[in-house]
Coordinates of C-alpha atoms in Angstrom, one line a residue:
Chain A
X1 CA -16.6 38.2 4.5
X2 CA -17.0 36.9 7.9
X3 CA -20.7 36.2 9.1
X4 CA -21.3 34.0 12.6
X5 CA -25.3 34.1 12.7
X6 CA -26.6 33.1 16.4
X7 CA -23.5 30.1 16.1
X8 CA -23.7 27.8 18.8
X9 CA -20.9 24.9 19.8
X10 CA -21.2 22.3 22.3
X11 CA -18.2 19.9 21.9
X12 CA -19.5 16.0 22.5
X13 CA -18.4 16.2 26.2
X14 CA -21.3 18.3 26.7
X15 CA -18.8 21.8 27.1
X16 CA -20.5 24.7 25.4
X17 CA -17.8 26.4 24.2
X18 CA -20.0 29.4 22.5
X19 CA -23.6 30.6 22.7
X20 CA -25.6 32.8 20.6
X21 CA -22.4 34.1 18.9
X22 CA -23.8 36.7 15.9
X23 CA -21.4 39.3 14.1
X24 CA -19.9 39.9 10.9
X25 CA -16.4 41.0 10.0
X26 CA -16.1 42.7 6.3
X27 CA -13.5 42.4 3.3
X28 CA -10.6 44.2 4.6
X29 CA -11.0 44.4 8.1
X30 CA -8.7 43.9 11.4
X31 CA -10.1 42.1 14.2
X32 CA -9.3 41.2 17.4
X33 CA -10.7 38.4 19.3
X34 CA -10.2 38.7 23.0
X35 CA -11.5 37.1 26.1
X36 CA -9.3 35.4 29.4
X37 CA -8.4 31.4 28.6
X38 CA -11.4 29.8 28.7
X39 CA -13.5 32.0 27.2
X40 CA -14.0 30.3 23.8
X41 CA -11.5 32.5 21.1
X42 CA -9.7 29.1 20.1
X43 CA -12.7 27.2 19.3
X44 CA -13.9 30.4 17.1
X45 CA -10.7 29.7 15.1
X46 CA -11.3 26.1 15.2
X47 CA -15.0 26.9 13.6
X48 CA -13.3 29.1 11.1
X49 CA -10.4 26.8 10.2
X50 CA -13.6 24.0 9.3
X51 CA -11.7 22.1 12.1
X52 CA -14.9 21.9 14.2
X53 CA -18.6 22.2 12.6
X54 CA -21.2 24.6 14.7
X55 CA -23.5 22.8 16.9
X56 CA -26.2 25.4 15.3
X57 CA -26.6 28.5 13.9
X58 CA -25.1 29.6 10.6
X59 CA -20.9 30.3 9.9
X60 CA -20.1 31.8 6.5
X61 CA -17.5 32.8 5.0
X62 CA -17.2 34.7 1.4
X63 CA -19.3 32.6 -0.4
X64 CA -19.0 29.6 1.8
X65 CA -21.2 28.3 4.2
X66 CA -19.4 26.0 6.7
X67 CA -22.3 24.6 8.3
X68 CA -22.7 22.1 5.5
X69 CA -19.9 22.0 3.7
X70 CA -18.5 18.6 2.6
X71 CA -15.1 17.2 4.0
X72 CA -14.0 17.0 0.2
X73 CA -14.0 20.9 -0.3
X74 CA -12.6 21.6 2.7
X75 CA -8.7 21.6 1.8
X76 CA -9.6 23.7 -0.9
X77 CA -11.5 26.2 1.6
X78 CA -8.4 26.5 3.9
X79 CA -6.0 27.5 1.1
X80 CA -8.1 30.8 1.2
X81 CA -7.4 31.1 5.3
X82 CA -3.7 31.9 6.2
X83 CA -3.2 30.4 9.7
X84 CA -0.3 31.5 12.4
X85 CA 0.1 29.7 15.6
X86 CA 0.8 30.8 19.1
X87 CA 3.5 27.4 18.2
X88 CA 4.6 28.5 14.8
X89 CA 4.2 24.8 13.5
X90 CA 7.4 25.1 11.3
X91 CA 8.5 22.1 9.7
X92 CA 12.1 21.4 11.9
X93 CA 13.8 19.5 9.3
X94 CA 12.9 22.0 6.5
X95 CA 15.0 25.6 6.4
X96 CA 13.0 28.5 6.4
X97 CA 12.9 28.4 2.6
X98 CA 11.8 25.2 2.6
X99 CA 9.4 25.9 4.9
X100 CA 7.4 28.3 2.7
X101 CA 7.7 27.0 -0.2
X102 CA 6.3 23.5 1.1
X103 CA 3.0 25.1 1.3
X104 CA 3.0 26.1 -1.9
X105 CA 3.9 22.5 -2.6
X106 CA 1.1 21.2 -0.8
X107 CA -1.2 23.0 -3.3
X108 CA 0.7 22.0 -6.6
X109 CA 1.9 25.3 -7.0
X110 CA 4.5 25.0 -10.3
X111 CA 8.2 24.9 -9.0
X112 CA 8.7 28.2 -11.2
X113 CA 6.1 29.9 -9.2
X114 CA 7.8 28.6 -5.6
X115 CA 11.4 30.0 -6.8
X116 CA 10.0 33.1 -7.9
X117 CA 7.5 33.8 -5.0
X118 CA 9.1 32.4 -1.7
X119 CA 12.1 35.1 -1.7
X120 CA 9.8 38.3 -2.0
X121 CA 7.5 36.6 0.7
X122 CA 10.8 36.3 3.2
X123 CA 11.2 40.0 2.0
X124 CA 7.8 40.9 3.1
X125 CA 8.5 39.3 7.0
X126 CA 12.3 40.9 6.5
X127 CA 13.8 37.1 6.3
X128 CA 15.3 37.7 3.1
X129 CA 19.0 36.3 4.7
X130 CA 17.7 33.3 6.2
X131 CA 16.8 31.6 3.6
X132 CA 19.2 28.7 4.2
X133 CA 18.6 28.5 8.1
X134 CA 16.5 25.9 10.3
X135 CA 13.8 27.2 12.6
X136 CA 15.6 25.9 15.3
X137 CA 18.9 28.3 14.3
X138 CA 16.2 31.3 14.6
X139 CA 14.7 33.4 17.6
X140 CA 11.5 33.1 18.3
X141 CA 9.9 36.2 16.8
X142 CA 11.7 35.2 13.4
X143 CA 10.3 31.7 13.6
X144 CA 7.0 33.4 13.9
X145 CA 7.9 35.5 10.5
X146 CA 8.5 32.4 8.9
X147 CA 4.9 31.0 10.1
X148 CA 3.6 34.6 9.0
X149 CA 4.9 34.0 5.1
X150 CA 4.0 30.7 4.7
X151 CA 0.1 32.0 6.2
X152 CA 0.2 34.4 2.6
X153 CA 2.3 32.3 0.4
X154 CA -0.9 31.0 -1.5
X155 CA -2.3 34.3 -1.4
X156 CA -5.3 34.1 1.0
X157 CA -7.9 36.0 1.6
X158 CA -7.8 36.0 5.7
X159 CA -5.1 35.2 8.1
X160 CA -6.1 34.2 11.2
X161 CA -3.4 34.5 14.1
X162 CA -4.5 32.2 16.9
X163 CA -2.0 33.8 20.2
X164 CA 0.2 34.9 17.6
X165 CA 2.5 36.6 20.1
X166 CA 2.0 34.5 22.9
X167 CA 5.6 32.2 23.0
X168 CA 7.9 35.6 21.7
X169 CA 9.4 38.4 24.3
X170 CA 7.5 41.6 24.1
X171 CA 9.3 43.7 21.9
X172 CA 9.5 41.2 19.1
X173 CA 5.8 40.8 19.9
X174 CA 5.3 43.9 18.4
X175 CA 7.2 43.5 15.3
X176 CA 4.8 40.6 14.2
X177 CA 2.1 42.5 15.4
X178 CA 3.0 45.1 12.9
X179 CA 3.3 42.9 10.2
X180 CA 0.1 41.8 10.8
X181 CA -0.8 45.5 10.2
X182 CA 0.9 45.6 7.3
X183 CA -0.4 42.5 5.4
X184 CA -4.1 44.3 6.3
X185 CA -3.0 47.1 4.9
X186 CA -0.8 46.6 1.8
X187 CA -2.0 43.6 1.0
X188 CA -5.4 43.5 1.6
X189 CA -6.1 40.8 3.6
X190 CA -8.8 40.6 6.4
X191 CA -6.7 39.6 9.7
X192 CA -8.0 38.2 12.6
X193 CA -5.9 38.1 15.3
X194 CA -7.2 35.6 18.7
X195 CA -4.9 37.4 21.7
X196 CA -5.1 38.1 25.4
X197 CA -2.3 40.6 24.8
X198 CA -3.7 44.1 26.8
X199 CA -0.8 46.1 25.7
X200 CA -0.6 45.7 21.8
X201 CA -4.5 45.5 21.7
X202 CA -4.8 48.8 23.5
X203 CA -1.9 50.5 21.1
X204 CA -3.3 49.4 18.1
X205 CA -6.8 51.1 18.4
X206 CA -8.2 48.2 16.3
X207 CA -12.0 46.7 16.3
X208 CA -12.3 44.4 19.0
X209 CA -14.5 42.3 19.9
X210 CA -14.7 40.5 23.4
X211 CA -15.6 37.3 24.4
X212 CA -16.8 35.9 27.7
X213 CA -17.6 32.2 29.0
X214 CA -18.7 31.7 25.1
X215 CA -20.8 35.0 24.6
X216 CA -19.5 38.0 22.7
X217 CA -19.5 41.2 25.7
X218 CA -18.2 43.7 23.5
X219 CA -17.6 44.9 19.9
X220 CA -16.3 48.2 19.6
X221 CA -14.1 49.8 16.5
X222 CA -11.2 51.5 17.4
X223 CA -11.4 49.6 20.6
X224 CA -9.8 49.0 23.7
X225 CA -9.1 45.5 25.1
X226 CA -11.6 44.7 27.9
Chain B
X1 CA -1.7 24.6 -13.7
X2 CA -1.5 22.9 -11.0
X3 CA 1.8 20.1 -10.5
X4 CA 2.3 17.6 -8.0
X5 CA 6.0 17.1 -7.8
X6 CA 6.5 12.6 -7.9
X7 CA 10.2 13.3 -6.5
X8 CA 8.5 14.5 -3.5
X9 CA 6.3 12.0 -3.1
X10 CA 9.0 9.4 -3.9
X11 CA 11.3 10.7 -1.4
X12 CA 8.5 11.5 1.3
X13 CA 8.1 7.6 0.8
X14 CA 11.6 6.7 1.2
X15 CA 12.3 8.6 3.9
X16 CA 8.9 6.5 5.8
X17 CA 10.8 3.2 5.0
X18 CA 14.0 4.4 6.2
X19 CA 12.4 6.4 9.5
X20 CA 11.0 2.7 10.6
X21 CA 13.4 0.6 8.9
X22 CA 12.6 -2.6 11.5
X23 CA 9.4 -2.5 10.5
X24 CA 10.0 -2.0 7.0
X25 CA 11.9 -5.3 6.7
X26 CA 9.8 -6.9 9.1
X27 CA 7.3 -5.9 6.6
X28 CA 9.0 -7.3 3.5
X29 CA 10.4 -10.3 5.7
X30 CA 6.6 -11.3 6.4
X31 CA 5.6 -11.0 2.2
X32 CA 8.4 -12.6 1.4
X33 CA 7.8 -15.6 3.5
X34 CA 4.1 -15.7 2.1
X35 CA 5.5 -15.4 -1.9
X36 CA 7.9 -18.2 -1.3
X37 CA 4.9 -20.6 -0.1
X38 CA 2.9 -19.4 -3.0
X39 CA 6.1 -19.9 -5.7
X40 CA 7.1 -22.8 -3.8
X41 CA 3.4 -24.7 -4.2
X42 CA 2.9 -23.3 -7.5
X43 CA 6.0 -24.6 -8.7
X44 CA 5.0 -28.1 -7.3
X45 CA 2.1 -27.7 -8.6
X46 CA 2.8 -26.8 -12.3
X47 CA 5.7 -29.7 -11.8
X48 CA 2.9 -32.2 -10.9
X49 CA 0.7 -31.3 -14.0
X50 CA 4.1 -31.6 -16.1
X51 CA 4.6 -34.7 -14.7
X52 CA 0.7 -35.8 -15.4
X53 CA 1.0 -34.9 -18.8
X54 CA 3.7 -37.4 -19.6
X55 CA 2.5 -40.1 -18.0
X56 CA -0.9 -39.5 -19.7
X57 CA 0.7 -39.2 -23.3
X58 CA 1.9 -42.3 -23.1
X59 CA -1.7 -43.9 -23.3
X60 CA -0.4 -47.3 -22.7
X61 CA -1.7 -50.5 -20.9
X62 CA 0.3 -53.8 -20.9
X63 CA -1.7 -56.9 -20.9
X64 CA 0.7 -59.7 -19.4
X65 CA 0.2 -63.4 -21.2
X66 CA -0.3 -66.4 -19.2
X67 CA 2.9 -68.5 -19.4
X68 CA 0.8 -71.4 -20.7
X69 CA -0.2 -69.9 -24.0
X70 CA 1.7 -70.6 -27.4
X71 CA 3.4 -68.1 -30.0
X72 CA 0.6 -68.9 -32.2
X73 CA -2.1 -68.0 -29.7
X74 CA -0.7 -64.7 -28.9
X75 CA -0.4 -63.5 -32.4
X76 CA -3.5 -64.2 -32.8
X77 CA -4.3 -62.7 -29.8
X78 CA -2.8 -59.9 -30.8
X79 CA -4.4 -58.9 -34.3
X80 CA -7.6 -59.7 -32.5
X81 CA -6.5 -57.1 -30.1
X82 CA -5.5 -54.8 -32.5
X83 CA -9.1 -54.9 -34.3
X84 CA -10.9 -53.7 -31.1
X85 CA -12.0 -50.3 -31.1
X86 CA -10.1 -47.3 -29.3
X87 CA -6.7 -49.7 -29.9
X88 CA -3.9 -47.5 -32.5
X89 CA -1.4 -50.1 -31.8
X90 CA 0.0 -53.8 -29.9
X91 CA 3.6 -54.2 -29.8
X92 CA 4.7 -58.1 -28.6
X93 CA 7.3 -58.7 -26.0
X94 CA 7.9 -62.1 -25.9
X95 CA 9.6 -63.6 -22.6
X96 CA 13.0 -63.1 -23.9
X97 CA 12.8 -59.7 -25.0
X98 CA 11.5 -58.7 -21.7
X99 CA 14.1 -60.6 -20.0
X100 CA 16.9 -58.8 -22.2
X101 CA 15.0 -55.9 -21.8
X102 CA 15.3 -56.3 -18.1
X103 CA 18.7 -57.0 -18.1
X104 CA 19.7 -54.5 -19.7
X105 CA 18.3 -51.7 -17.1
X106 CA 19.7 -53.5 -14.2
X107 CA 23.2 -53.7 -16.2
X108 CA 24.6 -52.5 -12.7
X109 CA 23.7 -55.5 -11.1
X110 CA 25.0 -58.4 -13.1
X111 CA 24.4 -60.9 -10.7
X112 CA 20.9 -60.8 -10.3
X113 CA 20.8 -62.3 -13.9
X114 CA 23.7 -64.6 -13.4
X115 CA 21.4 -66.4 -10.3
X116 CA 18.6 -66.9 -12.9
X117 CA 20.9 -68.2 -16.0
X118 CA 18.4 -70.5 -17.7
X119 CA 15.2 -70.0 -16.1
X120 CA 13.3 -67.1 -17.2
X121 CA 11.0 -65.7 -15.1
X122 CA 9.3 -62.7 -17.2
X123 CA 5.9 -63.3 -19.4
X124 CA 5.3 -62.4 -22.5
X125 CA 3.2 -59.0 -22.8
X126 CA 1.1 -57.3 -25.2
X127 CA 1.6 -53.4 -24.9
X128 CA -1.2 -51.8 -26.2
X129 CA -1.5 -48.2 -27.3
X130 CA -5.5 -46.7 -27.1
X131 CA -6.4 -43.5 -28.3
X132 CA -8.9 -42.2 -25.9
X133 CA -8.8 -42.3 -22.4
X134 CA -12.7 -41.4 -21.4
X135 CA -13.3 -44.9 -23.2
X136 CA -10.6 -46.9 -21.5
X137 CA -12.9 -48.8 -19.5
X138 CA -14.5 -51.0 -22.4
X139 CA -11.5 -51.8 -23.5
X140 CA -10.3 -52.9 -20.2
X141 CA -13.3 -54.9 -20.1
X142 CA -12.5 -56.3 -23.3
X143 CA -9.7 -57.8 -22.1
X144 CA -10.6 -58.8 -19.3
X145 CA -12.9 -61.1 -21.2
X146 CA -9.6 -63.2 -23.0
X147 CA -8.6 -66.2 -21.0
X148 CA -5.0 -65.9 -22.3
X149 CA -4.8 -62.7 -20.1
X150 CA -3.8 -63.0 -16.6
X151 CA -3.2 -59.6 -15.7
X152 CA -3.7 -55.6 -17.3
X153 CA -1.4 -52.9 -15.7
X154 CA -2.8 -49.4 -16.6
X155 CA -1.2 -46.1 -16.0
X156 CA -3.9 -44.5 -14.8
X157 CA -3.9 -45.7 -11.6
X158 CA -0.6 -43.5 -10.6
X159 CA -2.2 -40.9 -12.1
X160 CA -5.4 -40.7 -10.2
X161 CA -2.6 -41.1 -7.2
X162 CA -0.8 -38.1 -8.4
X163 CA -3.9 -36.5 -9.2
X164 CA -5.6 -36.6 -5.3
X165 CA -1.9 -35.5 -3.9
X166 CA -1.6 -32.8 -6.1
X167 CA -5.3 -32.0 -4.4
X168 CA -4.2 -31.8 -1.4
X169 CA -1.1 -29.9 -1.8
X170 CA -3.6 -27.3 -3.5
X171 CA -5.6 -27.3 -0.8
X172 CA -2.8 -27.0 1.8
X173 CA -1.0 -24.1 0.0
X174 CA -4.3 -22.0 -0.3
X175 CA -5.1 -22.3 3.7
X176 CA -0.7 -21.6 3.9
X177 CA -0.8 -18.4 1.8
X178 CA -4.4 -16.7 3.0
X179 CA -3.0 -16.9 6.7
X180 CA 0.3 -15.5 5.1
X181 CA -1.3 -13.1 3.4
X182 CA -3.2 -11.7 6.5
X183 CA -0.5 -11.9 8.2
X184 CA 1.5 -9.8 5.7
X185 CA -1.1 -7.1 5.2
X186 CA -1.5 -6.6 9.6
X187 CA 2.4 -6.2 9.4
X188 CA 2.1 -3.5 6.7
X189 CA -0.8 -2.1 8.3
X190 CA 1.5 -1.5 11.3
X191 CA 4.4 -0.1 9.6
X192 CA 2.5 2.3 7.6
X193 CA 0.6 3.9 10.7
X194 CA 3.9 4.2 12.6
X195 CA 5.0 6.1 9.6
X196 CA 2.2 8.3 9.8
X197 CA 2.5 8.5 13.5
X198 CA 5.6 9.7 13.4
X199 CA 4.7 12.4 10.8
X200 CA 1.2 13.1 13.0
X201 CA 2.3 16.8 13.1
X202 CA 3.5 17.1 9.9
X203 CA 0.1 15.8 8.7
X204 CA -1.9 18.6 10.3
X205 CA 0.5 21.1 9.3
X206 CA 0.0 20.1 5.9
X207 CA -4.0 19.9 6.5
X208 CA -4.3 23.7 7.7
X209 CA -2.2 24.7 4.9
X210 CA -4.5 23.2 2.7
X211 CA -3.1 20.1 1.3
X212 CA -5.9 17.4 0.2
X213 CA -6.2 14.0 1.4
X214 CA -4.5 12.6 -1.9
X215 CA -1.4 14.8 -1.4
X216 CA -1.4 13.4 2.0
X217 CA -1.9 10.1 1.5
X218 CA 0.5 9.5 -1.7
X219 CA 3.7 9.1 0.0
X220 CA 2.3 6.5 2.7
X221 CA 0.9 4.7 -1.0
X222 CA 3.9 4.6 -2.3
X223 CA 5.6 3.7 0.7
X224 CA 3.6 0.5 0.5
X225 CA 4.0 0.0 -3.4
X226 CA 7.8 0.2 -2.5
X227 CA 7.1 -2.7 0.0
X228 CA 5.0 -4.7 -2.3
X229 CA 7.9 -4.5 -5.1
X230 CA 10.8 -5.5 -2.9
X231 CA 8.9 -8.6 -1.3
X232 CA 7.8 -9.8 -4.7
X233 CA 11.5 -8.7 -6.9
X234 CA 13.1 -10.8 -3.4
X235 CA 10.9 -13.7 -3.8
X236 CA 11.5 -13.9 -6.7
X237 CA 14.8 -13.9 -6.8
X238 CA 15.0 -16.6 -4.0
X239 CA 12.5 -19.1 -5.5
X240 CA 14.7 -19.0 -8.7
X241 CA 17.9 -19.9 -6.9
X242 CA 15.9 -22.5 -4.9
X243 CA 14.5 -24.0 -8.1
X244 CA 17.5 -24.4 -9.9
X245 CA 18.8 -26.6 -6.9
X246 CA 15.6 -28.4 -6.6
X247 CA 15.8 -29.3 -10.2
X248 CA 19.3 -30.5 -9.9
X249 CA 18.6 -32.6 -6.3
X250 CA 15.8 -34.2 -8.6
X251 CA 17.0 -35.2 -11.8
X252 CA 19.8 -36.7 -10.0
X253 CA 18.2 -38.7 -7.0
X254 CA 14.4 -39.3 -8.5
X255 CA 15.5 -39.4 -12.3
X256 CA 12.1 -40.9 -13.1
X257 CA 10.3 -37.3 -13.0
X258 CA 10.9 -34.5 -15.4
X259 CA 11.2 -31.3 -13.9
X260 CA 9.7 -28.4 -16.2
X261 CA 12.4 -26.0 -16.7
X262 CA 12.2 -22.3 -14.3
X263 CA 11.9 -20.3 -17.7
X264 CA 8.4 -21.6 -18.7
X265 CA 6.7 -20.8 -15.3
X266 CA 9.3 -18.0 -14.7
X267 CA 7.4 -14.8 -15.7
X268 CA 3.9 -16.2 -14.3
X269 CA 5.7 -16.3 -11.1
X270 CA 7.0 -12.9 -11.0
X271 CA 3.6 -10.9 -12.5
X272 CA 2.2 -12.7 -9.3
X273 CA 4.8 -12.0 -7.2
X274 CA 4.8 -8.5 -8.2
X275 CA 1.3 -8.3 -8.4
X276 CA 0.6 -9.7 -4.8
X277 CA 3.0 -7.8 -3.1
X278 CA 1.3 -4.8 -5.0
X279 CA -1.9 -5.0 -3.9
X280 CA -1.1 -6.2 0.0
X281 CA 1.4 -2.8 0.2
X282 CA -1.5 -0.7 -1.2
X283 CA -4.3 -2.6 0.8
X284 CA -2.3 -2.2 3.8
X285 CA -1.5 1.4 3.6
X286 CA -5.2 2.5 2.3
X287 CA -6.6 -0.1 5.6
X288 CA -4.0 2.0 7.9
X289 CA -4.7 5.7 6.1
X290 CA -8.7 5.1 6.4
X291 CA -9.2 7.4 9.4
X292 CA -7.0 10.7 7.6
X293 CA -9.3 10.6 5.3
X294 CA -11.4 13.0 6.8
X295 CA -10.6 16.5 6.6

């Protein structure tokens, strides 16, 4: 699914922000990315997202190879990545209906497929009653939820969660943790999840693999954070 | 199937205009002020040809007779004009007909007559009606070689006048409306990038998600079509009302010119109008857009 090959990025200010990174992440998987601030997990999603190119080395993802990949394909790459921010990036003037289905919009999904498909995705995050609400009317953990259905509304095949829990009070942290979970499991989605979180990577006995000043220190399934 | 809702984009667009409404109007102010400069020297323009056109169907010189020549000599004067080539037609006006003539269009002023009772001072003239113009010069040549004429007046000279003004209003309004239309598509420019400025986050919410640069760009397109419209539907409107007055102004205080009526030069105006402001809104907003289009 996932494959960095010896990826190198040095961002124009001369900052190497990672060096020699090489490992692969299958179909399926969970993944966490950890490392203190600093240490290079953001510009990983960056690379991912096509939002930076690698320096050198080789990214690839399914049957993509970011490396070389034209700016003109590159919407249509992302509609296969589901993205949650540590900022949930909701639309304020939209409700949280509104919300979801805009991204649906973005892609020219039919109107008959939004109606029919937003509800059972606010079912999936347990937003079903807030249809009509604002993000601004919600908590933060249900803003998050939001974020987390409009990340699979056009069906991806990865979500990446960049600090998903990182602005939401502990307890709710690990409600969108499990949902996280869930989407892995019952929906079949590889998830990687960028998080300096000790507590929740610890419980979850997930892979993880660990990044330092831009070199990976540690991959270990069923791993504990540090 | 995929469907790109235009309600969106439409509204998306209206919502830009309204979010920056100074702008906006400054925006439409600035296109308006260039349109009206363009209708205004097109009209005078398409007036002046009008104009040109009458004065050159008339095809006429006048060949005043010196006062000294008899009747007899300037009928016979006259069929020998009428035999030259490039002449259709002579009409005589003999001294009294002109003086009647005259008297007749100064009927407001009787008493410049009454001063002359008795003492005519108009010649006799031949006017004489050619059919080609390019050829003009012979027969003015022609003429000049009878002894019995003292004087030709041709037409042509007020044309050539016209002609070289009408020149240099061309040339004015041309310099006038590129400045104006810089000018306009800067001030679109602007708007259009403080619409996307103020969307900024919106935009690269909408890139992560996946939207492609078309989806973003529409409504910012639009935005500027909508511009474009409303400048050239306002000029319009304005140069039609200002028309209407000029037309009366000038009929009543220069009565000697014909002005063409709005409805033949009507619908050229407004496909330019519409036209122009069409392509500066969608100039400016592609100009302002260039640097989202990279992914």
């Amino acid at each position: 699914m996932i494959e960095f090959n010896r990826v190198k990025k040095v961002y124009p200010n001369g900052t190497v922000a990672l060096e020699d990174i090489s490992f692969e992440v299958g179909d399926g998987e969970f993944v966490f990315i950890v490392g203190a601030s600093g240490a290079g997990k953001s510009t990983m999603a960056k690379l991912l997202l096509r939002e930076e190119k690698v320096t050198s080395g080789h990214l690839t993802v399914g049957q993509m190879h970011l490396d070389n990949m034209p700016d003109r394909v590159v919407p249509y790459y992302r509609r296969k990545i589901g993205m949650v921010f540590q900022d949930f990036r909701l639309f304020p003037n939209k409700t949280v209906y509104e919300n979801v289905a805009f991204a649906m919009q973005c892609i020219g999904e039919p109107k008959k497929n939004i109606r029919r498909r937003v509800p059972s995705l606010l079912e999936v995050v347990g937003l079903e009653d807030k249809l009509k609400s604002f993000p601004d009317e919600l908590s933060g953990g249900e803003q998050q939820r939001v974020a987390l259905a409009r990340a699979i509304a056009n069906n991806p095949d990865m979500i990446i969660a960049d600090e998903p829990t990182g602005n939401i009070d502990p307890q709710k942290s690990m409600e969108i943790m499990n949902l996280l979970v869930k989407i892995n499991s019952v929906h079949k989605k590889t998830v990687l999840v960028v998080t300096h979180e000790k507590t929740l990577v610890d419980y979850f006995k997930k892979r993880v693999i660990t990044i330092s000043d831009g070199r990976v220190v540690g991959d270990h399934r069923g791993g504990m954070y540090g | 199937m995929r469907s790109y809702s235009i309600t969106y984009f439409i509204a998306e667009a209206l919502k830009g205009l309204w979010r920056n409404g100074v702008m906006s109007l400054a925006s439409i102010a600035v296109l308006v002020s260039c349109l009206i400069v363009l209708g205004a020297f097109s009209s005078l323009v398409a007036n002046i040809n009008y104009n040109l056109d009458e004065i050159g169907a008339v095809n006429q010189i006048v060949a005043f007779i010196d006062p000294d020549t008899s009747d007899e000599d300037i009928l016979a004067l006259r069929d020998s004009i009428a035999a030259m080539d490039n002449v259709s037609a002579v009409r005589y006006i003999s001294r009294e007909e002109a003086y009647q003539s005259e008297k007749e269009k100064y009927s407001e002023y009787p008493e410049l007559f009454a001063k002359l009772e008795g003492d005519n001072p108009y010649t006799a003239s031949l006017v004489i009606t050619f059919a080609d113009i390019d050829r003009l010069v012979n027969l003015e040549q022609a003429l000049g070689e009878e002894e019995s004429i003292y004087k030709v007046s041709k037409r042509t000279d007020i044309a050539a006048t016209i002609e070289s003004f009408k020149q240099t209003v061309i040339l004015i309004a041309t310099w006038f409306m590129i400045l104006l239309l810089v000018v306009s598509v800067f001030v679109i420019i602007n708007t259009i990038k403080l619409a996307v400025f103020s969307r900024r986050q919106e935009i690269s919410i909408m890139r992560y998600i996946g939207a492609t640069s078309g989806f973003i760009m529409v409504p910012f397109i639009i935005e500027g079509v909508i511009i474009g419209l409303l400048s050239g539907g306002a000029a319009y409107g304005i140069i039609r009302a200002a028309y209407g007055y000029a037309a009366r102004s000038v009929s009543e205080q220069l009565s000697f010119l014909s002005v063409m009526p709005f409805d033949s030069i009507g619908w050229y105006l407004l496909g330019a109008f519409l036209g122009i402001g069409l392509l500066c809104g969608v100039v400016g907003s592609l100009i302002s857009m260039r640097r989202y289009l990279d992914a």
